[in-house]
mmCIF file with all atom_site columns, C-alpha atoms and ligand atoms in Angstrom:
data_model
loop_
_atom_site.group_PDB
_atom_site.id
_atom_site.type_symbol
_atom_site.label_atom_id
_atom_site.label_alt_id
_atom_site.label_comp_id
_atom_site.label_asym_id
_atom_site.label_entity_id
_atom_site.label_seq_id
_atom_site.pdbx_PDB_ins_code
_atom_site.Cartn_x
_atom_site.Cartn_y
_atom_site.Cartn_z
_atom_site.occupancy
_atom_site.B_iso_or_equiv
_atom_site.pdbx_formal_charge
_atom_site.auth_seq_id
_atom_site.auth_comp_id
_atom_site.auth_asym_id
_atom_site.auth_atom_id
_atom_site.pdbx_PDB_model_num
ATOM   1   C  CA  . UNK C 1 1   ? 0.000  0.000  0.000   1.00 91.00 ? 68  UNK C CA  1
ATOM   2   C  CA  . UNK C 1 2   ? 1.337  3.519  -0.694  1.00 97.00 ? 69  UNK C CA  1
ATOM   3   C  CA  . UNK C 1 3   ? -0.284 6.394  1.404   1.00 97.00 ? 70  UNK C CA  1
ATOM   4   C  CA  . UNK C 1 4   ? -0.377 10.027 1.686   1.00 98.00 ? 71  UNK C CA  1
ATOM   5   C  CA  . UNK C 1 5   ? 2.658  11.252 3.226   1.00 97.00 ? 72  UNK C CA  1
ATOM   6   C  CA  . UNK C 1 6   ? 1.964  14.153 6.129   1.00 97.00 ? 73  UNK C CA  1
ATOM   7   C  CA  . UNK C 1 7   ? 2.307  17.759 4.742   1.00 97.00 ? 74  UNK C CA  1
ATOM   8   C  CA  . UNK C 1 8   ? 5.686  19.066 5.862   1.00 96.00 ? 75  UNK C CA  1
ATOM   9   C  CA  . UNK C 1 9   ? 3.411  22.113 7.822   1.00 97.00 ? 76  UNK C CA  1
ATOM   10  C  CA  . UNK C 1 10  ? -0.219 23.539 8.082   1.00 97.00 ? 77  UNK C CA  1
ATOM   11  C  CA  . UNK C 1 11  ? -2.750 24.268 5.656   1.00 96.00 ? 78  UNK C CA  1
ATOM   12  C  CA  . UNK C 1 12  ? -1.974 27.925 6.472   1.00 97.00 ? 79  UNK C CA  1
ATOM   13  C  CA  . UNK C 1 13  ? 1.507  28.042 6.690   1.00 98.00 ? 80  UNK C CA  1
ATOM   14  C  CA  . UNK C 1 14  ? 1.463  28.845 2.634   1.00 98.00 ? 81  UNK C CA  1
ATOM   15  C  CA  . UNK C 1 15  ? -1.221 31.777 2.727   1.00 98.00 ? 82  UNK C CA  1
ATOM   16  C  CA  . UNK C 1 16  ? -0.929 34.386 1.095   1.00 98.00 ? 83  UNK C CA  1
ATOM   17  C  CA  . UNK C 1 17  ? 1.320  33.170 -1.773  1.00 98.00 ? 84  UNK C CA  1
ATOM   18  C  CA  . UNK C 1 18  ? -0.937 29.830 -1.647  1.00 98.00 ? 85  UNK C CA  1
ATOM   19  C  CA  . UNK C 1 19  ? -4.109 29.492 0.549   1.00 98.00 ? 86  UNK C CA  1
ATOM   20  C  CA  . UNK C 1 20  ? -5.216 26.608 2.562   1.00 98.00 ? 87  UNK C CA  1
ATOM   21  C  CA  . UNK C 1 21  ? -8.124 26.365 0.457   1.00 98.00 ? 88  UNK C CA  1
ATOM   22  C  CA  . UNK C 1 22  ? -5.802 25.261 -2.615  1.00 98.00 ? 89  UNK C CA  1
ATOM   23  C  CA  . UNK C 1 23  ? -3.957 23.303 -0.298  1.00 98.00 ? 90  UNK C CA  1
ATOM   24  C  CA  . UNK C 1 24  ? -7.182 21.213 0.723   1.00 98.00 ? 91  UNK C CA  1
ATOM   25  C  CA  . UNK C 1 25  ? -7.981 20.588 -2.570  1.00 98.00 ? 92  UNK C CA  1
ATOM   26  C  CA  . UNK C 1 26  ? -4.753 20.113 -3.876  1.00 98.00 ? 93  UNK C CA  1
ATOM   27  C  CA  . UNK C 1 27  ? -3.027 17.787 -1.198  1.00 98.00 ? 94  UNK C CA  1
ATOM   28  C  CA  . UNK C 1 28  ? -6.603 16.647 0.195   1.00 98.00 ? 95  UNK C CA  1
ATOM   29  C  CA  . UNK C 1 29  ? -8.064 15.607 -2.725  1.00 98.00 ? 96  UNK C CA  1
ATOM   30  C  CA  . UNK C 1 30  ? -5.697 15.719 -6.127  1.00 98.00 ? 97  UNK C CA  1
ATOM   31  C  CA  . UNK C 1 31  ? -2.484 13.977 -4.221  1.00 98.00 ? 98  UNK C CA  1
ATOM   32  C  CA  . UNK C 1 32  ? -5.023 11.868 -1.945  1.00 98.00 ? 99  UNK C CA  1
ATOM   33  C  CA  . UNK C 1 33  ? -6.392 10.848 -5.740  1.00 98.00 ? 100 UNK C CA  1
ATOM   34  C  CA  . UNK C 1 34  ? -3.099 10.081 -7.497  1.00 98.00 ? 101 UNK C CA  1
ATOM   35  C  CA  . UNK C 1 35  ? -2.743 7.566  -4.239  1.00 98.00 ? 102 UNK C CA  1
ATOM   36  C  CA  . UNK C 1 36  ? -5.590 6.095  -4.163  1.00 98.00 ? 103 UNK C CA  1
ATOM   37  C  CA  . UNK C 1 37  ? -5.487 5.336  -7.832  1.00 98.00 ? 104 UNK C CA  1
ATOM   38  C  CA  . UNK C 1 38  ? -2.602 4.022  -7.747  1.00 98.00 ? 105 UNK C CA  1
ATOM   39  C  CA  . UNK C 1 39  ? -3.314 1.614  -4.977  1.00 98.00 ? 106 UNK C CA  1
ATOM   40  C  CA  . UNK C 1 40  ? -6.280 0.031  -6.937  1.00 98.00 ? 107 UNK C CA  1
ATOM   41  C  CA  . UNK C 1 41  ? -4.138 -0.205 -9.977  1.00 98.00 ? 108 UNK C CA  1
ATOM   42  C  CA  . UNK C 1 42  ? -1.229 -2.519 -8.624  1.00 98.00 ? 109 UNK C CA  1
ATOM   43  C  CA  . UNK C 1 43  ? -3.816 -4.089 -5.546  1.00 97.00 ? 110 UNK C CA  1
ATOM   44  C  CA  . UNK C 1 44  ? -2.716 -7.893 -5.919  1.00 96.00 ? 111 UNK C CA  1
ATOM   45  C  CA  . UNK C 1 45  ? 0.530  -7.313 -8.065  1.00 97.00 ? 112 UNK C CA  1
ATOM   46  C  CA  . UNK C 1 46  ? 4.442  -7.964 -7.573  1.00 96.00 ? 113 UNK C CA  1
ATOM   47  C  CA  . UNK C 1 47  ? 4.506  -4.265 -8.132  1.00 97.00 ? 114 UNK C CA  1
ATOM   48  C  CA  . UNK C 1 48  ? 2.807  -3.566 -4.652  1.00 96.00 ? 115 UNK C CA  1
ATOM   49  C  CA  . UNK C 1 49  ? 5.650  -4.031 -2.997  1.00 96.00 ? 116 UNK C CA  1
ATOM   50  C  CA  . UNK C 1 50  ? 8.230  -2.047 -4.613  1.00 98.00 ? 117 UNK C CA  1
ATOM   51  C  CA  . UNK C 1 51  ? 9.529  1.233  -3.235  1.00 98.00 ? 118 UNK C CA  1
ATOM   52  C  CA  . UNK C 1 52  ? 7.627  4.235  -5.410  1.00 98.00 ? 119 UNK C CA  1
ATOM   53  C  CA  . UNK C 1 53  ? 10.712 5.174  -6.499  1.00 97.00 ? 120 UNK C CA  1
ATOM   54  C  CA  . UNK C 1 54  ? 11.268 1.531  -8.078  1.00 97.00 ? 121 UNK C CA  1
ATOM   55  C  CA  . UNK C 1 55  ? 8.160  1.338  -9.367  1.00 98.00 ? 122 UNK C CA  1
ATOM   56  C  CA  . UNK C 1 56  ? 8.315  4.397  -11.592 1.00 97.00 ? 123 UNK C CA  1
ATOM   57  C  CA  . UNK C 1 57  ? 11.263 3.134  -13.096 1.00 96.00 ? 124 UNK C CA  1
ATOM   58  C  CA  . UNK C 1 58  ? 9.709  -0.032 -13.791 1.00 96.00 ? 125 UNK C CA  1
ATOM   59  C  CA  . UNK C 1 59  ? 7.209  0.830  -15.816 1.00 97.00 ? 126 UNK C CA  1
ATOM   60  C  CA  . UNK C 1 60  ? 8.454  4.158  -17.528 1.00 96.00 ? 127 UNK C CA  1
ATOM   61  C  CA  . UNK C 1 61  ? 8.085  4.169  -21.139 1.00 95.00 ? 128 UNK C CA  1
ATOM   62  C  CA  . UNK C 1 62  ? 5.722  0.858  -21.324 1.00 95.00 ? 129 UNK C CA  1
ATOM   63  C  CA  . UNK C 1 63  ? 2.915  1.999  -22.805 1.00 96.00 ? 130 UNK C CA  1
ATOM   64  C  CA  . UNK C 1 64  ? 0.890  -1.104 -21.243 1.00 96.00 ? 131 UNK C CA  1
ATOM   65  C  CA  . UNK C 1 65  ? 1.393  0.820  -17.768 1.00 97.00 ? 132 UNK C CA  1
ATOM   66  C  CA  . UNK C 1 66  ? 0.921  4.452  -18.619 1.00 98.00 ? 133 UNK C CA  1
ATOM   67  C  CA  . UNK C 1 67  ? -1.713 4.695  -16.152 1.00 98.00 ? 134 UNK C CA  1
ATOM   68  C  CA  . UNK C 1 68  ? 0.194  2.813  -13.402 1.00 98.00 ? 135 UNK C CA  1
ATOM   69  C  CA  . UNK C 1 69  ? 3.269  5.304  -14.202 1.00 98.00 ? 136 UNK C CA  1
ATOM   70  C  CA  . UNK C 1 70  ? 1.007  8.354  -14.173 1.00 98.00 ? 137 UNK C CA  1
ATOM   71  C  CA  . UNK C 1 71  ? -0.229 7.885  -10.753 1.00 98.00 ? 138 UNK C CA  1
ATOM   72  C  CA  . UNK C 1 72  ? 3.044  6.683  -9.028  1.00 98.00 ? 139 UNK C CA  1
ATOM   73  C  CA  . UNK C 1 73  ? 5.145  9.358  -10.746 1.00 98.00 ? 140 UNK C CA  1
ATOM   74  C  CA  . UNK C 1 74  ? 2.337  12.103 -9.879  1.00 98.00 ? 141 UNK C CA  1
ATOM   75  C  CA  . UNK C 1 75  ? 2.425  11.112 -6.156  1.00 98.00 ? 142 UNK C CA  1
ATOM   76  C  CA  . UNK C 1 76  ? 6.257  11.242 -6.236  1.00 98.00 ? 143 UNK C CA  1
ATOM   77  C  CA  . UNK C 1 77  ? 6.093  14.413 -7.882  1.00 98.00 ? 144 UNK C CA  1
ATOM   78  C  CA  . UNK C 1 78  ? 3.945  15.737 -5.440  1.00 98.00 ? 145 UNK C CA  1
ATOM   79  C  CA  . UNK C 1 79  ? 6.005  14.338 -2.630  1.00 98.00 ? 146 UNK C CA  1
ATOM   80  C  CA  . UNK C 1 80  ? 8.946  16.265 -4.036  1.00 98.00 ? 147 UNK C CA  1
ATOM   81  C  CA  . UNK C 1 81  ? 6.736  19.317 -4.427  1.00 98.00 ? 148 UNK C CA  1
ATOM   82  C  CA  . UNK C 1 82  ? 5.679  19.677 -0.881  1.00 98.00 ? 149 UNK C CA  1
ATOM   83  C  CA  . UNK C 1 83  ? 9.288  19.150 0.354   1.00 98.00 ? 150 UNK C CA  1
ATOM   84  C  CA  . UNK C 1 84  ? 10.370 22.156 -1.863  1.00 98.00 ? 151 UNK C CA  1
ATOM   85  C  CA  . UNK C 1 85  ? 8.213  24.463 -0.021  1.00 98.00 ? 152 UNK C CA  1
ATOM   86  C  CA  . UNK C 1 86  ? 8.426  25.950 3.398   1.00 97.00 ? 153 UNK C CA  1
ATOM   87  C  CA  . UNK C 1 87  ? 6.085  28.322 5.538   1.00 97.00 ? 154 UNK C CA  1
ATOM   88  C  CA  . UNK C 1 88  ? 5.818  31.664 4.458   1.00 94.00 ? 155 UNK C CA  1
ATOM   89  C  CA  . UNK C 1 89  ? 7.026  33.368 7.866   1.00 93.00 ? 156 UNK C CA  1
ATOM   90  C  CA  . UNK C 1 90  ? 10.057 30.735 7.812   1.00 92.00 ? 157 UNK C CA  1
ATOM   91  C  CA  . UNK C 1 91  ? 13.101 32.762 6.971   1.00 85.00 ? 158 UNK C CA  1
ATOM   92  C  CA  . UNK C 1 92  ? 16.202 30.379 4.864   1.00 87.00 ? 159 UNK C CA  1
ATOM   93  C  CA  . UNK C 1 93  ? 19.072 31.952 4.072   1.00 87.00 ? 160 UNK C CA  1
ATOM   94  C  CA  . UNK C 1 94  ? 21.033 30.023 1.692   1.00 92.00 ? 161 UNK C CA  1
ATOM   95  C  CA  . UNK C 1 95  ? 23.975 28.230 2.045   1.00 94.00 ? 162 UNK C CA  1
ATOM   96  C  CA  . UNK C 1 96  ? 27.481 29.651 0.865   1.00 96.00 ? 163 UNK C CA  1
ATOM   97  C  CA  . UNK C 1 97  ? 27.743 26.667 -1.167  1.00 96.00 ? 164 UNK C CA  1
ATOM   98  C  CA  . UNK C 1 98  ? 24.164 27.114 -3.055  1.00 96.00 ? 165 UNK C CA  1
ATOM   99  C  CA  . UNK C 1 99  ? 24.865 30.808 -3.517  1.00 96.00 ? 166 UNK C CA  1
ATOM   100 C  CA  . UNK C 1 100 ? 28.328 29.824 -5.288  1.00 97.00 ? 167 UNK C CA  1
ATOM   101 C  CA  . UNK C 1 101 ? 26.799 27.197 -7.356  1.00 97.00 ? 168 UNK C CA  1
ATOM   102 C  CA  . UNK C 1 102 ? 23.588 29.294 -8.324  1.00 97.00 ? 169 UNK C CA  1
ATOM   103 C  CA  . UNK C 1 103 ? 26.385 31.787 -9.463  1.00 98.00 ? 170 UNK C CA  1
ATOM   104 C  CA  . UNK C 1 104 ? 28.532 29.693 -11.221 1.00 98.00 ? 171 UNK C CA  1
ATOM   105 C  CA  . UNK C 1 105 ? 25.623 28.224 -13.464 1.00 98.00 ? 172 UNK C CA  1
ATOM   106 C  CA  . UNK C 1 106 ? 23.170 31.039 -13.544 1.00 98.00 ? 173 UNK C CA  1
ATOM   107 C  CA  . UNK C 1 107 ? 24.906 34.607 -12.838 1.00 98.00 ? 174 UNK C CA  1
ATOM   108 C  CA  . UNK C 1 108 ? 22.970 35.282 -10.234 1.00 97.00 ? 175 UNK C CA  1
ATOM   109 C  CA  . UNK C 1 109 ? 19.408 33.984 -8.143  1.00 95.00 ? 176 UNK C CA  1
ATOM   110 C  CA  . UNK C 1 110 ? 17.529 36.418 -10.237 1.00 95.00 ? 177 UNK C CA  1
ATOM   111 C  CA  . UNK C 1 111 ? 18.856 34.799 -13.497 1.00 97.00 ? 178 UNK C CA  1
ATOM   112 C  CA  . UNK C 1 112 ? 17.492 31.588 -12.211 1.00 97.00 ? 179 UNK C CA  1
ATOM   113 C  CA  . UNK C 1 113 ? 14.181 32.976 -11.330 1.00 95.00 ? 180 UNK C CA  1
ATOM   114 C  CA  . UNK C 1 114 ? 13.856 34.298 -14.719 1.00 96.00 ? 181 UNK C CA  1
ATOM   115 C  CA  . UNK C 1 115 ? 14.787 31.334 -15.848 1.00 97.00 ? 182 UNK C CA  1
ATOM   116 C  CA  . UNK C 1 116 ? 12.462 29.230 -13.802 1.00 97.00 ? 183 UNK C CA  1
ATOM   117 C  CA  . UNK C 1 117 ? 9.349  31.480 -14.679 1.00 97.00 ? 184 UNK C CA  1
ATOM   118 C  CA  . UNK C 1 118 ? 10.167 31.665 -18.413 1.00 97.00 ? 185 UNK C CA  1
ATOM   119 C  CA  . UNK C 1 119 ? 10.210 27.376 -18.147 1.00 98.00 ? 186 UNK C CA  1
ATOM   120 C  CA  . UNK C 1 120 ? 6.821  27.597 -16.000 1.00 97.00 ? 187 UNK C CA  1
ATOM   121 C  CA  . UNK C 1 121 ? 5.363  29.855 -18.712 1.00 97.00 ? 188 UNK C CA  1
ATOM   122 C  CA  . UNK C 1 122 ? 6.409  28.098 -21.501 1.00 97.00 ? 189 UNK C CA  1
ATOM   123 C  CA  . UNK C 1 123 ? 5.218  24.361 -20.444 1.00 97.00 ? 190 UNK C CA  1
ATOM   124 C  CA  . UNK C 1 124 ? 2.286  24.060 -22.891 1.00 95.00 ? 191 UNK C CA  1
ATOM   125 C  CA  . UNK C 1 125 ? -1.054 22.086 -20.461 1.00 96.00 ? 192 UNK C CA  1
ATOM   126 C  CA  . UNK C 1 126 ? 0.100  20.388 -17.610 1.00 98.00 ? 193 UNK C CA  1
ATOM   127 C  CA  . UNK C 1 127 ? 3.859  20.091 -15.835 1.00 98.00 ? 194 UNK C CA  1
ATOM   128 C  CA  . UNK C 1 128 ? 6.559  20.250 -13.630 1.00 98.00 ? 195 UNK C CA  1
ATOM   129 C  CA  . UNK C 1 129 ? 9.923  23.243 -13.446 1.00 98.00 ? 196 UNK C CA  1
ATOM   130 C  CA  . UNK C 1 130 ? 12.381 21.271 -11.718 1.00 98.00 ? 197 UNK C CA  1
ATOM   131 C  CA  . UNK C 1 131 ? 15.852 22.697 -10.431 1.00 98.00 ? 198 UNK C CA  1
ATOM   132 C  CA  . UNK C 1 132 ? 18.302 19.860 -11.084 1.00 98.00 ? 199 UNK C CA  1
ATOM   133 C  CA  . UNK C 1 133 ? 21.785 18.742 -11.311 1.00 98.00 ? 200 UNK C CA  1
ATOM   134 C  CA  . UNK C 1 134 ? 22.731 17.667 -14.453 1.00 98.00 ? 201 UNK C CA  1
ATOM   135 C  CA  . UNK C 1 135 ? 26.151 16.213 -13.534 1.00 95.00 ? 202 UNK C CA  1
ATOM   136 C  CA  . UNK C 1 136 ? 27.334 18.881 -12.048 1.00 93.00 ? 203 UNK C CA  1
ATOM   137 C  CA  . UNK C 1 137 ? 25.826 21.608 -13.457 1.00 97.00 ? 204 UNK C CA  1
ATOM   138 C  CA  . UNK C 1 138 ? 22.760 23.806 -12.447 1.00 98.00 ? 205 UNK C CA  1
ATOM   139 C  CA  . UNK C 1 139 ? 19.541 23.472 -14.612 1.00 98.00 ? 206 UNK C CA  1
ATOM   140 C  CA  . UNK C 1 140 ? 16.477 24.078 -14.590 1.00 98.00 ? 207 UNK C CA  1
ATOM   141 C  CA  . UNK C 1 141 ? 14.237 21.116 -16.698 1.00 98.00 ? 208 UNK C CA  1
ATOM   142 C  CA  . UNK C 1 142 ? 10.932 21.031 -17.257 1.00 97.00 ? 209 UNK C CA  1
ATOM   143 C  CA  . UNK C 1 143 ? 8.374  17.706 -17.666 1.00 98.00 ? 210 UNK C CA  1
ATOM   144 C  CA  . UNK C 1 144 ? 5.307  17.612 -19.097 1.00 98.00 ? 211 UNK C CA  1
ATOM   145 C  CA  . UNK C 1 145 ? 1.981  16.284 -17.361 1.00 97.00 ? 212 UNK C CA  1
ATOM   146 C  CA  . UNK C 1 146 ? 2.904  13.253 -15.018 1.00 97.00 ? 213 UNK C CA  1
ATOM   147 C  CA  . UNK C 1 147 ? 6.546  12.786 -16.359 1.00 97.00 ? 214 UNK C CA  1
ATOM   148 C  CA  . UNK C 1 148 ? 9.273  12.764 -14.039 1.00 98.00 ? 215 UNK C CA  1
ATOM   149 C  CA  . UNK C 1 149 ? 13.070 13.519 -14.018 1.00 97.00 ? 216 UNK C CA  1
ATOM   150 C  CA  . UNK C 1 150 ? 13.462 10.515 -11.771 1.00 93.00 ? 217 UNK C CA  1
ATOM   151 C  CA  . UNK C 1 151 ? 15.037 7.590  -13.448 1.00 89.00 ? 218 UNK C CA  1
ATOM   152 C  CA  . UNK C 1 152 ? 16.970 10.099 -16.134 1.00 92.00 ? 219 UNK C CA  1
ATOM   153 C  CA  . UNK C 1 153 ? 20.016 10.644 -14.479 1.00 92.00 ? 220 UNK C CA  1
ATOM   154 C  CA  . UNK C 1 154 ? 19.133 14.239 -13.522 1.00 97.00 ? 221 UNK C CA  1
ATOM   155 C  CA  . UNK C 1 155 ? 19.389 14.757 -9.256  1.00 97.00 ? 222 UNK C CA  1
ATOM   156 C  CA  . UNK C 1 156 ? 16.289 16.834 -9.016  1.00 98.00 ? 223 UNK C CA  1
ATOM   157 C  CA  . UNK C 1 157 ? 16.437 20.068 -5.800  1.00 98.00 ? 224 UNK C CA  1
ATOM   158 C  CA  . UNK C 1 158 ? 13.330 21.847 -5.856  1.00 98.00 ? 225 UNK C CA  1
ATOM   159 C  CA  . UNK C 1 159 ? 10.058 21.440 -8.274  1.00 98.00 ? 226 UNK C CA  1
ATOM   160 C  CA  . UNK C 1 160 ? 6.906  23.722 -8.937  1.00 98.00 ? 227 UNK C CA  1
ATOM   161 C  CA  . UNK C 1 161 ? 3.877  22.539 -9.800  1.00 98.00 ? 228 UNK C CA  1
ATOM   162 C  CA  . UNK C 1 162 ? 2.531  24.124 -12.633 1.00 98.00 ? 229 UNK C CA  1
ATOM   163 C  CA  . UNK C 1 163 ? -0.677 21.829 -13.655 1.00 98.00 ? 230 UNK C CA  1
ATOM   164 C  CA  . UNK C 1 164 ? -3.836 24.273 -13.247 1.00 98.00 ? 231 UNK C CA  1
ATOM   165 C  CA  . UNK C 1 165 ? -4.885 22.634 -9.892  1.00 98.00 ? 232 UNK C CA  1
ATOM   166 C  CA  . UNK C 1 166 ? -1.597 23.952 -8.552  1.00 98.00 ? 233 UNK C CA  1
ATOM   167 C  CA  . UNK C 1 167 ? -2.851 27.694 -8.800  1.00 98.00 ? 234 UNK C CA  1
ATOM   168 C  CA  . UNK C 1 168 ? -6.445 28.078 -9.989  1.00 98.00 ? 235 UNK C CA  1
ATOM   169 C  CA  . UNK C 1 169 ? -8.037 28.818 -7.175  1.00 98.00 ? 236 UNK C CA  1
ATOM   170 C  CA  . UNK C 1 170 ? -5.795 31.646 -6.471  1.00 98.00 ? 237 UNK C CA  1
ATOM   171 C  CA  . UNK C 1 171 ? -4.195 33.127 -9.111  1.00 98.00 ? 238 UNK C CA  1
ATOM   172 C  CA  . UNK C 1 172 ? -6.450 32.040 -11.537 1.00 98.00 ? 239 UNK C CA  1
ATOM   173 C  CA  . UNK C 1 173 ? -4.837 32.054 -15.169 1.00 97.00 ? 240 UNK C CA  1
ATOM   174 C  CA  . UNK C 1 174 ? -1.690 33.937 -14.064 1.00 97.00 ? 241 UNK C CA  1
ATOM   175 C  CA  . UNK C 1 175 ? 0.790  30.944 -13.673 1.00 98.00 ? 242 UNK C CA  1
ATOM   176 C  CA  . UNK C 1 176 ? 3.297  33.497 -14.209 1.00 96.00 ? 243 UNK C CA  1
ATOM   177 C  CA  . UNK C 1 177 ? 2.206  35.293 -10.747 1.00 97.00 ? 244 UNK C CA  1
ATOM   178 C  CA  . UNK C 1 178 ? 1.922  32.095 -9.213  1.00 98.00 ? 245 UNK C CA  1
ATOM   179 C  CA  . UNK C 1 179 ? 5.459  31.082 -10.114 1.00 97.00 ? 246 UNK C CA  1
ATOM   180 C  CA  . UNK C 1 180 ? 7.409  34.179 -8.656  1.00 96.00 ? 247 UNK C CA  1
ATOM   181 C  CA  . UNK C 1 181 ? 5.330  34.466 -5.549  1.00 97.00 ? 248 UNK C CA  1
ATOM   182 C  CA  . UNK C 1 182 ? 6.397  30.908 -4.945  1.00 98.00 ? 249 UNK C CA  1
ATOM   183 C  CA  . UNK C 1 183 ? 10.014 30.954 -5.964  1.00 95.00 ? 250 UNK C CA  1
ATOM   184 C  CA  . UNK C 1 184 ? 10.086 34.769 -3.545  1.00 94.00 ? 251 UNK C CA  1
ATOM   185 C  CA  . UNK C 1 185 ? 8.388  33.261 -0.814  1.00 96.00 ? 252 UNK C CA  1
ATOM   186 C  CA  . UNK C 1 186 ? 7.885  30.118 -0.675  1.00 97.00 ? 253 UNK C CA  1
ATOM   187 C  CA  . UNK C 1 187 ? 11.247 27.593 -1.871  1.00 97.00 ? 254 UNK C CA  1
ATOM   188 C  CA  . UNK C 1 188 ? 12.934 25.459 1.102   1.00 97.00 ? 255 UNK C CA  1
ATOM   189 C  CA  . UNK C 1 189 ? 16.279 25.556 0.104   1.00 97.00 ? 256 UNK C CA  1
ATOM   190 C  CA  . UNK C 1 190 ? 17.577 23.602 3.045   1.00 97.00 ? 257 UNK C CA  1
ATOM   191 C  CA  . UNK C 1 191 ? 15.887 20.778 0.693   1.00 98.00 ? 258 UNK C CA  1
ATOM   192 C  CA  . UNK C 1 192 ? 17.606 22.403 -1.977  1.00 98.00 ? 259 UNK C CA  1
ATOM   193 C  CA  . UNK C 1 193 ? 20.985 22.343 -0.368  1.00 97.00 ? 260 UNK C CA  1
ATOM   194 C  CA  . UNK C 1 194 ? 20.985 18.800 1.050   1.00 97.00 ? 261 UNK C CA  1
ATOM   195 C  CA  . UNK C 1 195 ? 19.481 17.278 -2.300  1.00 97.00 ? 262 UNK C CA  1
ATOM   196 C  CA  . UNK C 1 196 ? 22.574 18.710 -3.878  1.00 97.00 ? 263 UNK C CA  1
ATOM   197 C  CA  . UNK C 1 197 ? 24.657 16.991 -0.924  1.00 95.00 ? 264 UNK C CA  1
ATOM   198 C  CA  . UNK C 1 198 ? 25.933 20.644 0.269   1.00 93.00 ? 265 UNK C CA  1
HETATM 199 FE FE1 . LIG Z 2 .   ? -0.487 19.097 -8.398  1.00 58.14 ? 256 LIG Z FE1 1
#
């Protein structure tokens, strides 16, 4: 069985970049949904008892389990997503080492934000922006609908959601709004820093 991991802190703790009303929807009943799907889909398989992490490489790119692949990698992704995020009020400096490797890649944070918003912007329907390393090297990536970086080699940091459930409620059609308010306010990059093993 795979279940809903706990939100790393309360409904509220997002408002006013993302309100608890989004949050109820979106964790209570989009992420709840991806888990529960994907708990009737592999119910009295051999793939029940792999990790979620080995299960989305198992069936990645076999078309006979798209739907089984959907659901897993959507409830990783969503995982992930929550872990980027931290309360509003939380203040996180960065580390010395992020700062030097944001600057050695990007130029500068604000490079990256563009960066990251012109990726969230661009990602026709449904999708992820992920910060990754590639290697070594500081990118931002982004995958469409359920797809995942996990399994391609890439060490993912940080990821927004940018599917329409992600921001509807709030910002309505301005994902672009959505995206800066999040990456101003919102990113954890202790997560950030430790994914990159800083
Ligand atoms: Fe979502």
């Amino acid at each position: 069985m795979f279940t809903l991991k706990s939100l790393p802190f309360s409904p509220e703790a997002l408002e006013p970049y993302i309100s608890a009303r989004t949050l109820e929807f979106h964790y209570g009943k989009h992420h709840q949904a991806y888990v529960d799907n994907l708990n009737k889909l592999v119910a009295d398989t051999d793939l029940a008892s792999l990790s979620l992490e080995d299960l989305i490489k198992k069936v990645a790119n076999q078309p006979a389990q798209a739907a089984i692949f959907n659901n897993a990698a959507q409830v990783y992704n969503h995982d992930f997503f929550w872990a980027s995020l931290r309360p509003a009020k939380q203040a996180m400096p960065m580390s010395t080492a992020l700062v030097a490797l944001i600057k050695r890649d990007f130029g500068s944070l604000e490079q990256l934000l563009v960066e990251a918003k012109e990726a969230a912007l661009s990602q026709f329907g449904s999708g992820w922006v992920w910060l990754v390393l590639d290697n070594d090297r500081l990118k931002i990536v982004k995958t469409a609908n359920a797809d995942t970086v996990l399994g391609r080699g890439l060490k993912p940091l940080l990821v927004l959601d940018v599917w329409e459930h992600a921001y509807y409620l709030d910002y309505q059609n301005r994902r672009g709004d959505f995206a800066l308010a999040v990456f101003a306010n919102l990113l954890n990059w202790e997560f950030a820093a430790h994914n990159a093993g800083l």
